[in-house]
Amino acid sequence: MSRRRDLLLAAAITVILGSQRRKRRFWVRPSLASRNKYSATDLLRDLNDDDHADDPSLKREIRCDGSFKNFLRMTSEDFEYIIGMIGHKIERKNTTFRDAIPVREKLAVTLRFLASGDSYQSLSYLFKISKSAISLFIPLVCEALIDLLQDYIKVSPIFRKRMDGSG
């Protein structure tokens, strides 16, 4: 009888402790909440401004080095073209709880991921977007890019399986 009582007691304790949810420390991490102050999106704007600066006082290597292209592996004109073509597919609406991540940021994060192979955590620090959000929208943006560029690229079956979540 003692063993049965001990088992029931252990089960009751497990149920009680398991039902108590850990309180969240943050709704949004303070380091990510400062995204509006300065993030890689501002860096992209600065790089684009550098590339298109017509100020003769700037050294030639600063004016024409293609910083934007070096960062995302495409020109700002191509970036804008892609935004126009897939923006409606990857756009989300703002809610009363939080603003949606802008289409430009989603595309920039995805292109940086594809260009550099950076981890989601590294991209999180760079763009000040949570790792979990990045892990949700990168596959969606990749799918939209594949749909847009299907006549120009060939996607490996292995990558396609990973995108579908079965690989």
Tab-separated table of N, CA and C in Angstrom:
chain	number	residue	atom	x	y	z
A	1	MET	N	0.826	-1.198	0.000
A	1	MET	CA	0.000	0.000	0.000
A	1	MET	C	0.863	1.252	0.000
A	2	SER	N	1.980	1.205	0.689
A	2	SER	CA	2.864	2.353	0.784
A	2	SER	C	3.430	2.730	-0.591
A	3	ARG	N	3.759	1.728	-1.390
A	3	ARG	CA	4.307	1.992	-2.726
A	3	ARG	C	3.269	2.677	-3.605
A	4	ARG	N	2.036	2.209	-3.530
A	4	ARG	CA	0.954	2.806	-4.331
A	4	ARG	C	0.728	4.261	-3.917
A	5	ARG	N	0.738	4.492	-2.604
A	5	ARG	CA	0.557	5.853	-2.095
A	5	ARG	C	1.690	6.761	-2.567
A	6	ASP	N	2.920	6.255	-2.534
A	6	ASP	CA	4.074	7.033	-2.990
A	6	ASP	C	3.961	7.373	-4.479
A	7	LEU	N	3.497	6.408	-5.270
A	7	LEU	CA	3.318	6.651	-6.710
A	7	LEU	C	2.250	7.712	-6.966
A	8	LEU	N	1.143	7.630	-6.243
A	8	LEU	CA	0.078	8.627	-6.403
A	8	LEU	C	0.552	10.013	-5.978
A	9	LEU	N	1.304	10.061	-4.899
A	9	LEU	CA	1.842	11.326	-4.421
A	9	LEU	C	2.815	11.919	-5.443
A	10	ALA	N	3.677	11.085	-6.003
A	10	ALA	CA	4.633	11.547	-7.017
A	10	ALA	C	3.900	12.040	-8.264
A	11	ALA	N	2.855	11.328	-8.658
A	11	ALA	CA	2.075	11.738	-9.829
A	11	ALA	C	1.378	13.068	-9.570
A	12	ALA	N	0.830	13.244	-8.376
A	12	ALA	CA	0.152	14.501	-8.038
A	12	ALA	C	1.133	15.667	-8.042
A	13	ILE	N	2.312	15.457	-7.499
A	13	ILE	CA	3.329	16.519	-7.486
A	13	ILE	C	3.746	16.870	-8.911
A	14	THR	N	3.907	15.851	-9.742
A	14	THR	CA	4.284	16.083	-11.140
A	14	THR	C	3.221	16.898	-11.866
A	15	VAL	N	1.960	16.568	-11.646
A	15	VAL	CA	0.866	17.305	-12.290
A	15	VAL	C	0.840	18.750	-11.813
A	16	ILE	N	0.985	18.954	-10.521
A	16	ILE	CA	0.949	20.312	-9.962
A	16	ILE	C	2.118	21.139	-10.482
A	17	LEU	N	3.314	20.584	-10.423
A	17	LEU	CA	4.490	21.328	-10.885
A	17	LEU	C	4.472	21.531	-12.395
A	18	GLY	N	3.958	20.554	-13.112
A	18	GLY	CA	3.902	20.663	-14.572
A	18	GLY	C	2.896	21.690	-15.053
A	19	SER	N	1.858	21.922	-14.258
A	19	SER	CA	0.824	22.867	-14.678
A	19	SER	C	1.200	24.313	-14.381
A	20	GLN	N	2.199	24.512	-13.549
A	20	GLN	CA	2.631	25.878	-13.240
A	20	GLN	C	3.577	26.350	-14.333
A	21	ARG	N	3.093	27.260	-15.167
A	21	ARG	CA	3.906	27.768	-16.268
A	21	ARG	C	4.912	28.770	-15.753
A	22	ARG	N	6.068	28.720	-16.349
A	22	ARG	CA	7.108	29.681	-16.001
A	22	ARG	C	6.721	31.050	-16.554
A	23	LYS	N	6.845	32.057	-15.731
A	23	LYS	CA	6.491	33.409	-16.150
A	23	LYS	C	7.547	33.923	-17.116
A	24	ARG	N	7.086	34.527	-18.203
A	24	ARG	CA	8.015	35.111	-19.166
A	24	ARG	C	8.766	36.261	-18.540
A	25	ARG	N	10.049	36.334	-18.864
A	25	ARG	CA	10.824	37.470	-18.375
A	25	ARG	C	10.552	38.702	-19.225
A	26	PHE	N	10.368	38.496	-20.525
A	26	PHE	CA	10.155	39.622	-21.438
A	26	PHE	C	9.061	39.268	-22.427
A	27	TRP	N	8.301	40.261	-22.859
A	27	TRP	CA	7.428	40.090	-24.016
A	27	TRP	C	8.300	40.231	-25.259
A	28	VAL	N	9.151	41.259	-25.243
A	28	VAL	CA	10.161	41.465	-26.284
A	28	VAL	C	11.460	41.792	-25.567
A	29	ARG	N	12.515	41.136	-25.940
A	29	ARG	CA	13.814	41.419	-25.315
A	29	ARG	C	14.177	42.884	-25.497
A	30	PRO	N	14.704	43.525	-24.471
A	30	PRO	CA	15.076	44.941	-24.589
A	30	PRO	C	16.054	45.212	-25.731
A	31	SER	N	16.978	44.297	-25.969
A	31	SER	CA	17.935	44.508	-27.061
A	31	SER	C	17.257	44.468	-28.423
A	32	LEU	N	16.156	43.721	-28.545
A	32	LEU	CA	15.425	43.666	-29.810
A	32	LEU	C	14.427	44.813	-29.924
A	33	ALA	N	13.979	45.325	-28.798
A	33	ALA	CA	13.004	46.416	-28.808
A	33	ALA	C	13.598	47.701	-29.362
A	34	SER	N	14.907	47.802	-29.356
A	34	SER	CA	15.553	49.016	-29.867
A	34	SER	C	15.754	48.970	-31.375
A	35	ARG	N	15.051	48.077	-32.058
A	35	ARG	CA	15.197	47.939	-33.511
A	35	ARG	C	14.914	49.238	-34.241
A	36	ASN	N	13.978	50.033	-33.726
A	36	ASN	CA	13.640	51.296	-34.389
A	36	ASN	C	14.746	52.331	-34.260
A	37	LYS	N	15.615	52.175	-33.259
A	37	LYS	CA	16.710	53.134	-33.078
A	37	LYS	C	17.815	52.900	-34.093
A	38	TYR	N	18.311	51.672	-34.163
A	38	TYR	CA	19.354	51.370	-35.127
A	38	TYR	C	19.464	49.863	-35.296
A	39	SER	N	19.391	49.437	-36.534
A	39	SER	CA	19.556	48.023	-36.849
A	39	SER	C	20.202	47.931	-38.222
A	40	ALA	N	20.300	46.731	-38.735
A	40	ALA	CA	20.918	46.538	-40.045
A	40	ALA	C	20.089	47.185	-41.153
A	41	THR	N	18.811	47.418	-40.909
A	41	THR	CA	17.990	48.114	-41.899
A	41	THR	C	18.514	49.530	-42.100
A	42	ASP	N	18.893	50.179	-41.010
A	42	ASP	CA	19.506	51.506	-41.121
A	42	ASP	C	20.860	51.405	-41.816
A	43	LEU	N	21.585	50.341	-41.533
A	43	LEU	CA	22.865	50.118	-42.198
A	43	LEU	C	22.664	49.992	-43.705
A	44	LEU	N	21.634	49.257	-44.124
A	44	LEU	CA	21.355	49.118	-45.554
A	44	LEU	C	21.057	50.464	-46.195
A	45	ARG	N	20.289	51.286	-45.503
A	45	ARG	CA	19.986	52.623	-46.022
A	45	ARG	C	21.275	53.439	-46.155
A	46	ASP	N	22.139	53.348	-45.148
A	46	ASP	CA	23.414	54.058	-45.203
A	46	ASP	C	24.290	53.544	-46.339
A	47	LEU	N	24.335	52.228	-46.526
A	47	LEU	CA	25.137	51.655	-47.608
A	47	LEU	C	24.613	52.091	-48.966
A	48	ASN	N	23.297	52.113	-49.101
A	48	ASN	CA	22.692	52.553	-50.357
A	48	ASN	C	23.000	54.024	-50.611
A	49	ASP	N	22.924	54.842	-49.560
A	49	ASP	CA	23.260	56.262	-49.706
A	49	ASP	C	24.722	56.433	-50.104
A	50	ASP	N	25.598	55.626	-49.514
A	50	ASP	CA	27.016	55.688	-49.874
A	50	ASP	C	27.225	55.355	-51.345
A	51	ASP	N	26.527	54.323	-51.807
A	51	ASP	CA	26.703	53.889	-53.195
A	51	ASP	C	26.205	54.923	-54.191
A	52	HIS	N	25.198	55.699	-53.786
A	52	HIS	CA	24.610	56.669	-54.711
A	52	HIS	C	25.020	58.101	-54.409
A	53	ALA	N	26.010	58.257	-53.565
A	53	ALA	CA	26.472	59.607	-53.225
A	53	ALA	C	27.209	60.209	-54.410
A	54	ASP	N	26.819	61.410	-54.752
A	54	ASP	CA	27.474	62.115	-55.855
A	54	ASP	C	28.379	63.212	-55.332
A	55	ASP	N	28.692	63.145	-54.076
A	55	ASP	CA	29.533	64.158	-53.454
A	55	ASP	C	30.980	63.964	-53.905
A	56	PRO	N	31.529	64.909	-54.659
A	56	PRO	CA	32.897	64.743	-55.153
A	56	PRO	C	33.944	64.760	-54.043
A	57	SER	N	33.566	65.234	-52.848
A	57	SER	CA	34.543	65.262	-51.761
A	57	SER	C	34.811	63.863	-51.201
A	58	LEU	N	33.873	62.929	-51.463
A	58	LEU	CA	34.099	61.557	-51.014
A	58	LEU	C	35.130	60.890	-51.912
A	59	LYS	N	35.958	60.081	-51.315
A	59	LYS	CA	36.940	59.353	-52.111
A	59	LYS	C	36.221	58.383	-53.034
A	60	ARG	N	36.797	58.137	-54.185
A	60	ARG	CA	36.179	57.265	-55.180
A	60	ARG	C	35.898	55.870	-54.607
A	61	GLU	N	36.812	55.321	-53.820
A	61	GLU	CA	36.606	53.968	-53.303
A	61	GLU	C	35.447	53.904	-52.315
A	62	ILE	N	35.134	55.020	-51.677
A	62	ILE	CA	33.990	55.047	-50.767
A	62	ILE	C	32.699	55.178	-51.568
A	63	ARG	N	32.728	55.983	-52.641
A	63	ARG	CA	31.527	56.227	-53.425
A	63	ARG	C	31.098	55.018	-54.248
A	64	CYS	N	32.014	54.272	-54.786
A	64	CYS	CA	31.677	53.290	-55.818
A	64	CYS	C	32.013	51.848	-55.445
A	65	ASP	N	32.107	51.550	-54.191
A	65	ASP	CA	32.531	50.198	-53.842
A	65	ASP	C	31.391	49.192	-53.804
A	66	GLY	N	30.155	49.620	-54.011
A	66	GLY	CA	29.034	48.693	-54.029
A	66	GLY	C	28.779	48.047	-52.688
A	67	SER	N	28.747	48.838	-51.629
A	67	SER	CA	28.575	48.304	-50.275
A	67	SER	C	27.256	47.558	-50.124
A	68	PHE	N	26.188	48.118	-50.669
A	68	PHE	CA	24.877	47.472	-50.595
A	68	PHE	C	24.949	46.109	-51.277
A	69	LYS	N	25.530	46.092	-52.466
A	69	LYS	CA	25.645	44.842	-53.219
A	69	LYS	C	26.531	43.840	-52.487
A	70	ASN	N	27.565	44.314	-51.855
A	70	ASN	CA	28.448	43.429	-51.105
A	70	ASN	C	27.722	42.811	-49.909
A	71	PHE	N	26.847	43.570	-49.275
A	71	PHE	CA	26.146	43.092	-48.085
A	71	PHE	C	25.054	42.081	-48.432
A	72	LEU	N	24.262	42.362	-49.487
A	72	LEU	CA	23.138	41.490	-49.841
A	72	LEU	C	23.346	40.702	-51.126
A	73	ARG	N	24.449	40.940	-51.807
A	73	ARG	CA	24.788	40.278	-53.071
A	73	ARG	C	23.814	40.633	-54.189
A	74	MET	N	23.262	41.817	-54.125
A	74	MET	CA	22.438	42.335	-55.222
A	74	MET	C	22.382	43.852	-55.121
A	75	THR	N	22.076	44.492	-56.235
A	75	THR	CA	21.998	45.950	-56.248
A	75	THR	C	20.717	46.407	-55.566
A	76	SER	N	20.692	47.656	-55.187
A	76	SER	CA	19.487	48.199	-54.556
A	76	SER	C	18.329	48.226	-55.548
A	77	GLU	N	18.632	48.382	-56.836
A	77	GLU	CA	17.574	48.372	-57.857
A	77	GLU	C	16.932	46.983	-57.946
A	78	ASP	N	17.754	45.934	-57.933
A	78	ASP	CA	17.215	44.570	-57.945
A	78	ASP	C	16.418	44.284	-56.672
A	79	PHE	N	16.902	44.795	-55.550
A	79	PHE	CA	16.205	44.642	-54.273
A	79	PHE	C	14.810	45.260	-54.370
A	80	GLU	N	14.729	46.467	-54.901
A	80	GLU	CA	13.433	47.145	-55.045
A	80	GLU	C	12.519	46.392	-56.007
A	81	TYR	N	13.081	45.841	-57.078
A	81	TYR	CA	12.293	45.062	-58.035
A	81	TYR	C	11.671	43.847	-57.342
A	82	ILE	N	12.480	43.141	-56.560
A	82	ILE	CA	11.976	41.953	-55.861
A	82	ILE	C	10.914	42.337	-54.838
A	83	ILE	N	11.123	43.450	-54.142
A	83	ILE	CA	10.101	43.930	-53.193
A	83	ILE	C	8.774	44.119	-53.923
A	84	GLY	N	8.834	44.746	-55.093
A	84	GLY	CA	7.615	44.974	-55.870
A	84	GLY	C	6.945	43.690	-56.318
A	85	MET	N	7.737	42.666	-56.581
A	85	MET	CA	7.185	41.416	-57.099
A	85	MET	C	6.660	40.476	-56.004
A	86	ILE	N	7.324	40.423	-54.853
A	86	ILE	CA	6.903	39.453	-53.824
A	86	ILE	C	6.367	40.108	-52.560
A	87	GLY	N	6.396	41.425	-52.494
A	87	GLY	CA	5.977	42.121	-51.278
A	87	GLY	C	4.603	41.716	-50.790
A	88	HIS	N	3.656	41.604	-51.710
A	88	HIS	CA	2.283	41.259	-51.323
A	88	HIS	C	2.170	39.830	-50.794
A	89	LYS	N	3.106	38.956	-51.167
A	89	LYS	CA	3.057	37.563	-50.709
A	89	LYS	C	3.600	37.384	-49.292
A	90	ILE	N	4.523	38.251	-48.903
A	90	ILE	CA	5.175	38.071	-47.597
A	90	ILE	C	4.746	39.115	-46.575
A	91	GLU	N	3.869	40.010	-46.976
A	91	GLU	CA	3.423	41.075	-46.074
A	91	GLU	C	2.410	40.541	-45.066
A	92	ARG	N	2.503	41.021	-43.848
A	92	ARG	CA	1.541	40.698	-42.797
A	92	ARG	C	0.954	41.995	-42.258
A	93	LYS	N	-0.188	41.886	-41.631
A	93	LYS	CA	-0.850	43.072	-41.088
A	93	LYS	C	-0.405	43.318	-39.646
A	94	ASN	N	-0.396	44.594	-39.255
A	94	ASN	CA	-0.115	44.959	-37.868
A	94	ASN	C	-1.268	44.498	-36.989
A	95	THR	N	-0.963	44.175	-35.743
A	95	THR	CA	-2.005	43.811	-34.787
A	95	THR	C	-2.002	44.838	-33.664
A	96	THR	N	-2.951	44.698	-32.762
A	96	THR	CA	-2.988	45.619	-31.626
A	96	THR	C	-1.833	45.348	-30.663
A	97	PHE	N	-1.258	44.147	-30.739
A	97	PHE	CA	-0.167	43.793	-29.832
A	97	PHE	C	1.195	44.244	-30.336
A	98	ARG	N	1.401	44.154	-31.646
A	98	ARG	CA	2.710	44.532	-32.192
A	98	ARG	C	2.611	44.815	-33.678
A	99	ASP	N	3.596	45.561	-34.159
A	99	ASP	CA	3.669	45.857	-35.587
A	99	ASP	C	4.293	44.671	-36.311
A	100	ALA	N	3.819	44.446	-37.524
A	100	ALA	CA	4.388	43.378	-38.343
A	100	ALA	C	5.795	43.766	-38.788
A	101	ILE	N	6.619	42.768	-39.038
A	101	ILE	CA	7.968	43.026	-39.547
A	101	ILE	C	7.819	43.498	-40.988
A	102	PRO	N	8.413	44.649	-41.324
A	102	PRO	CA	8.264	45.180	-42.687
A	102	PRO	C	8.826	44.225	-43.745
A	103	VAL	N	8.233	44.285	-44.923
A	103	VAL	CA	8.628	43.433	-46.041
A	103	VAL	C	10.108	43.622	-46.373
A	104	ARG	N	10.574	44.862	-46.353
A	104	ARG	CA	11.982	45.145	-46.669
A	104	ARG	C	12.920	44.410	-45.710
A	105	GLU	N	12.559	44.397	-44.440
A	105	GLU	CA	13.409	43.728	-43.457
A	105	GLU	C	13.385	42.218	-43.652
A	106	LYS	N	12.214	41.664	-43.950
A	106	LYS	CA	12.130	40.227	-44.194
A	106	LYS	C	13.003	39.829	-45.376
A	107	LEU	N	12.913	40.595	-46.460
A	107	LEU	CA	13.717	40.275	-47.637
A	107	LEU	C	15.201	40.458	-47.346
A	108	ALA	N	15.564	41.527	-46.648
A	108	ALA	CA	16.975	41.773	-46.327
A	108	ALA	C	17.546	40.653	-45.458
A	109	VAL	N	16.802	40.225	-44.453
A	109	VAL	CA	17.265	39.136	-43.582
A	109	VAL	C	17.456	37.863	-44.404
A	110	THR	N	16.488	37.561	-45.255
A	110	THR	CA	16.559	36.342	-46.062
A	110	THR	C	17.732	36.389	-47.030
A	111	LEU	N	17.921	37.520	-47.695
A	111	LEU	CA	19.036	37.632	-48.635
A	111	LEU	C	20.376	37.539	-47.918
A	112	ARG	N	20.466	38.144	-46.740
A	112	ARG	CA	21.708	38.057	-45.968
A	112	ARG	C	21.955	36.611	-45.538
A	113	PHE	N	20.894	35.910	-45.168
A	113	PHE	CA	21.001	34.498	-44.807
A	113	PHE	C	21.503	33.673	-45.993
A	114	LEU	N	20.914	33.897	-47.161
A	114	LEU	CA	21.316	33.149	-48.351
A	114	LEU	C	22.725	33.520	-48.808
A	115	ALA	N	23.083	34.786	-48.653
A	115	ALA	CA	24.391	35.258	-49.117
A	115	ALA	C	25.524	34.841	-48.190
A	116	SER	N	25.260	34.810	-46.893
A	116	SER	CA	26.351	34.601	-45.936
A	116	SER	C	26.310	33.254	-45.232
A	117	GLY	N	25.127	32.663	-45.152
A	117	GLY	CA	24.998	31.434	-44.383
A	117	GLY	C	25.021	31.670	-42.886
A	118	ASP	N	24.839	32.924	-42.468
A	118	ASP	CA	24.808	33.244	-41.040
A	118	ASP	C	23.712	32.444	-40.345
A	119	SER	N	23.916	32.163	-39.077
A	119	SER	CA	22.904	31.463	-38.292
A	119	SER	C	21.733	32.409	-38.011
A	120	TYR	N	20.601	31.833	-37.657
A	120	TYR	CA	19.443	32.655	-37.297
A	120	TYR	C	19.771	33.536	-36.098
A	121	GLN	N	20.548	33.005	-35.162
A	121	GLN	CA	20.912	33.785	-33.979
A	121	GLN	C	21.763	34.982	-34.374
A	122	SER	N	22.718	34.783	-35.268
A	122	SER	CA	23.564	35.882	-35.741
A	122	SER	C	22.726	36.941	-36.460
A	123	LEU	N	21.793	36.495	-37.293
A	123	LEU	CA	20.898	37.430	-37.984
A	123	LEU	C	20.022	38.172	-36.983
A	124	SER	N	19.642	37.491	-35.912
A	124	SER	CA	18.837	38.117	-34.872
A	124	SER	C	19.570	39.294	-34.249
A	125	TYR	N	20.847	39.115	-33.954
A	125	TYR	CA	21.642	40.206	-33.387
A	125	TYR	C	21.823	41.339	-34.392
A	126	LEU	N	22.031	40.992	-35.647
A	126	LEU	CA	22.304	41.988	-36.674
A	126	LEU	C	21.073	42.831	-36.999
A	127	PHE	N	19.926	42.171	-37.181
A	127	PHE	CA	18.713	42.873	-37.605
A	127	PHE	C	17.775	43.209	-36.452
A	128	LYS	N	18.084	42.735	-35.252
A	128	LYS	CA	17.255	42.976	-34.072
A	128	LYS	C	15.827	42.454	-34.260
A	129	ILE	N	15.756	41.236	-34.758
A	129	ILE	CA	14.493	40.515	-34.921
A	129	ILE	C	14.687	39.174	-34.219
A	130	SER	N	13.677	38.705	-33.513
A	130	SER	CA	13.837	37.470	-32.746
A	130	SER	C	14.158	36.281	-33.653
A	131	LYS	N	14.917	35.364	-33.092
A	131	LYS	CA	15.304	34.155	-33.825
A	131	LYS	C	14.067	33.358	-34.242
A	132	SER	N	13.069	33.309	-33.375
A	132	SER	CA	11.864	32.542	-33.704
A	132	SER	C	11.105	33.177	-34.867
A	133	ALA	N	11.051	34.503	-34.915
A	133	ALA	CA	10.388	35.172	-36.041
A	133	ALA	C	11.158	34.929	-37.332
A	134	ILE	N	12.480	35.017	-37.256
A	134	ILE	CA	13.317	34.774	-38.436
A	134	ILE	C	13.098	33.358	-38.955
A	135	SER	N	13.031	32.395	-38.041
A	135	SER	CA	12.855	31.005	-38.465
A	135	SER	C	11.491	30.770	-39.110
A	136	LEU	N	10.532	31.629	-38.831
A	136	LEU	CA	9.213	31.496	-39.448
A	136	LEU	C	9.146	32.148	-40.821
A	137	PHE	N	9.774	33.326	-40.991
A	137	PHE	CA	9.574	34.001	-42.267
A	137	PHE	C	10.619	33.693	-43.335
A	138	ILE	N	11.803	33.229	-42.985
A	138	ILE	CA	12.792	32.912	-44.030
A	138	ILE	C	12.265	31.845	-44.997
A	139	PRO	N	11.673	30.735	-44.528
A	139	PRO	CA	11.126	29.774	-45.496
A	139	PRO	C	10.025	30.368	-46.378
A	140	LEU	N	9.200	31.255	-45.827
A	140	LEU	CA	8.143	31.882	-46.626
A	140	LEU	C	8.725	32.787	-47.704
A	141	VAL	N	9.739	33.558	-47.346
A	141	VAL	CA	10.370	34.455	-48.317
A	141	VAL	C	11.106	33.635	-49.372
A	142	CYS	N	11.780	32.567	-48.959
A	142	CYS	CA	12.460	31.698	-49.928
A	142	CYS	C	11.462	31.099	-50.914
A	143	GLU	N	10.330	30.676	-50.410
A	143	GLU	CA	9.296	30.113	-51.288
A	143	GLU	C	8.802	31.156	-52.286
A	144	ALA	N	8.602	32.385	-51.829
A	144	ALA	CA	8.174	33.462	-52.726
A	144	ALA	C	9.259	33.765	-53.764
A	145	LEU	N	10.523	33.734	-53.351
A	145	LEU	CA	11.628	33.959	-54.294
A	145	LEU	C	11.698	32.843	-55.333
A	146	ILE	N	11.507	31.616	-54.892
A	146	ILE	CA	11.525	30.481	-55.821
A	146	ILE	C	10.392	30.611	-56.826
A	147	ASP	N	9.199	30.981	-56.357
A	147	ASP	CA	8.069	31.168	-57.269
A	147	ASP	C	8.356	32.268	-58.285
A	148	LEU	N	8.957	33.357	-57.824
A	148	LEU	CA	9.266	34.483	-58.704
A	148	LEU	C	10.330	34.121	-59.730
A	149	LEU	N	11.335	33.387	-59.307
A	149	LEU	CA	12.503	33.136	-60.156
A	149	LEU	C	12.562	31.715	-60.708
A	150	GLN	N	11.448	31.010	-60.711
A	150	GLN	CA	11.464	29.603	-61.109
A	150	GLN	C	11.961	29.379	-62.532
A	151	ASP	N	11.827	30.372	-63.409
A	151	ASP	CA	12.322	30.227	-64.775
A	151	ASP	C	13.825	30.444	-64.866
A	152	TYR	N	14.429	30.993	-63.816
A	152	TYR	CA	15.847	31.346	-63.852
A	152	TYR	C	16.722	30.491	-62.943
A	153	ILE	N	16.112	29.766	-62.023
A	153	ILE	CA	16.896	28.969	-61.077
A	153	ILE	C	16.397	27.534	-61.054
A	154	LYS	N	17.259	26.661	-60.610
A	154	LYS	CA	16.879	25.267	-60.414
A	154	LYS	C	17.072	24.953	-58.937
A	155	VAL	N	16.029	24.484	-58.303
A	155	VAL	CA	16.056	24.187	-56.872
A	155	VAL	C	16.273	22.695	-56.698
A	156	SER	N	17.249	22.343	-55.865
A	156	SER	CA	17.542	20.923	-55.653
A	156	SER	C	16.391	20.263	-54.896
A	157	PRO	N	16.155	18.987	-55.170
A	157	PRO	CA	15.093	18.271	-54.444
A	157	PRO	C	15.335	18.233	-52.935
A	158	ILE	N	16.600	18.200	-52.534
A	158	ILE	CA	16.923	18.179	-51.101
A	158	ILE	C	16.476	19.479	-50.447
A	159	PHE	N	16.773	20.611	-51.105
A	159	PHE	CA	16.353	21.908	-50.565
A	159	PHE	C	14.833	21.988	-50.530
A	160	ARG	N	14.180	21.497	-51.557
A	160	ARG	CA	12.712	21.531	-51.627
A	160	ARG	C	12.118	20.727	-50.470
A	161	LYS	N	12.707	19.564	-50.154
A	161	LYS	CA	12.213	18.756	-49.030
A	161	LYS	C	12.373	19.505	-47.715
A	162	ARG	N	13.520	20.173	-47.560
A	162	ARG	CA	13.744	20.943	-46.334
A	162	ARG	C	12.744	22.077	-46.218
A	163	MET	N	12.449	22.721	-47.329
A	163	MET	CA	11.490	23.826	-47.318
A	163	MET	C	10.097	23.321	-46.950
A	164	ASP	N	9.771	22.119	-47.400
A	164	ASP	CA	8.456	21.547	-47.101
A	164	ASP	C	8.382	20.969	-45.692
A	165	GLY	N	9.530	20.906	-45.009
A	165	GLY	CA	9.552	20.422	-43.635
A	165	GLY	C	9.648	18.920	-43.499
A	166	SER	N	9.848	18.214	-44.603
A	166	SER	CA	9.915	16.757	-44.518
A	166	SER	C	11.343	16.231	-44.567
A	167	GLY	N	12.319	17.129	-44.619
A	167	GLY	CA	13.700	16.655	-44.759
A	167	GLY	C	14.591	16.994	-43.642
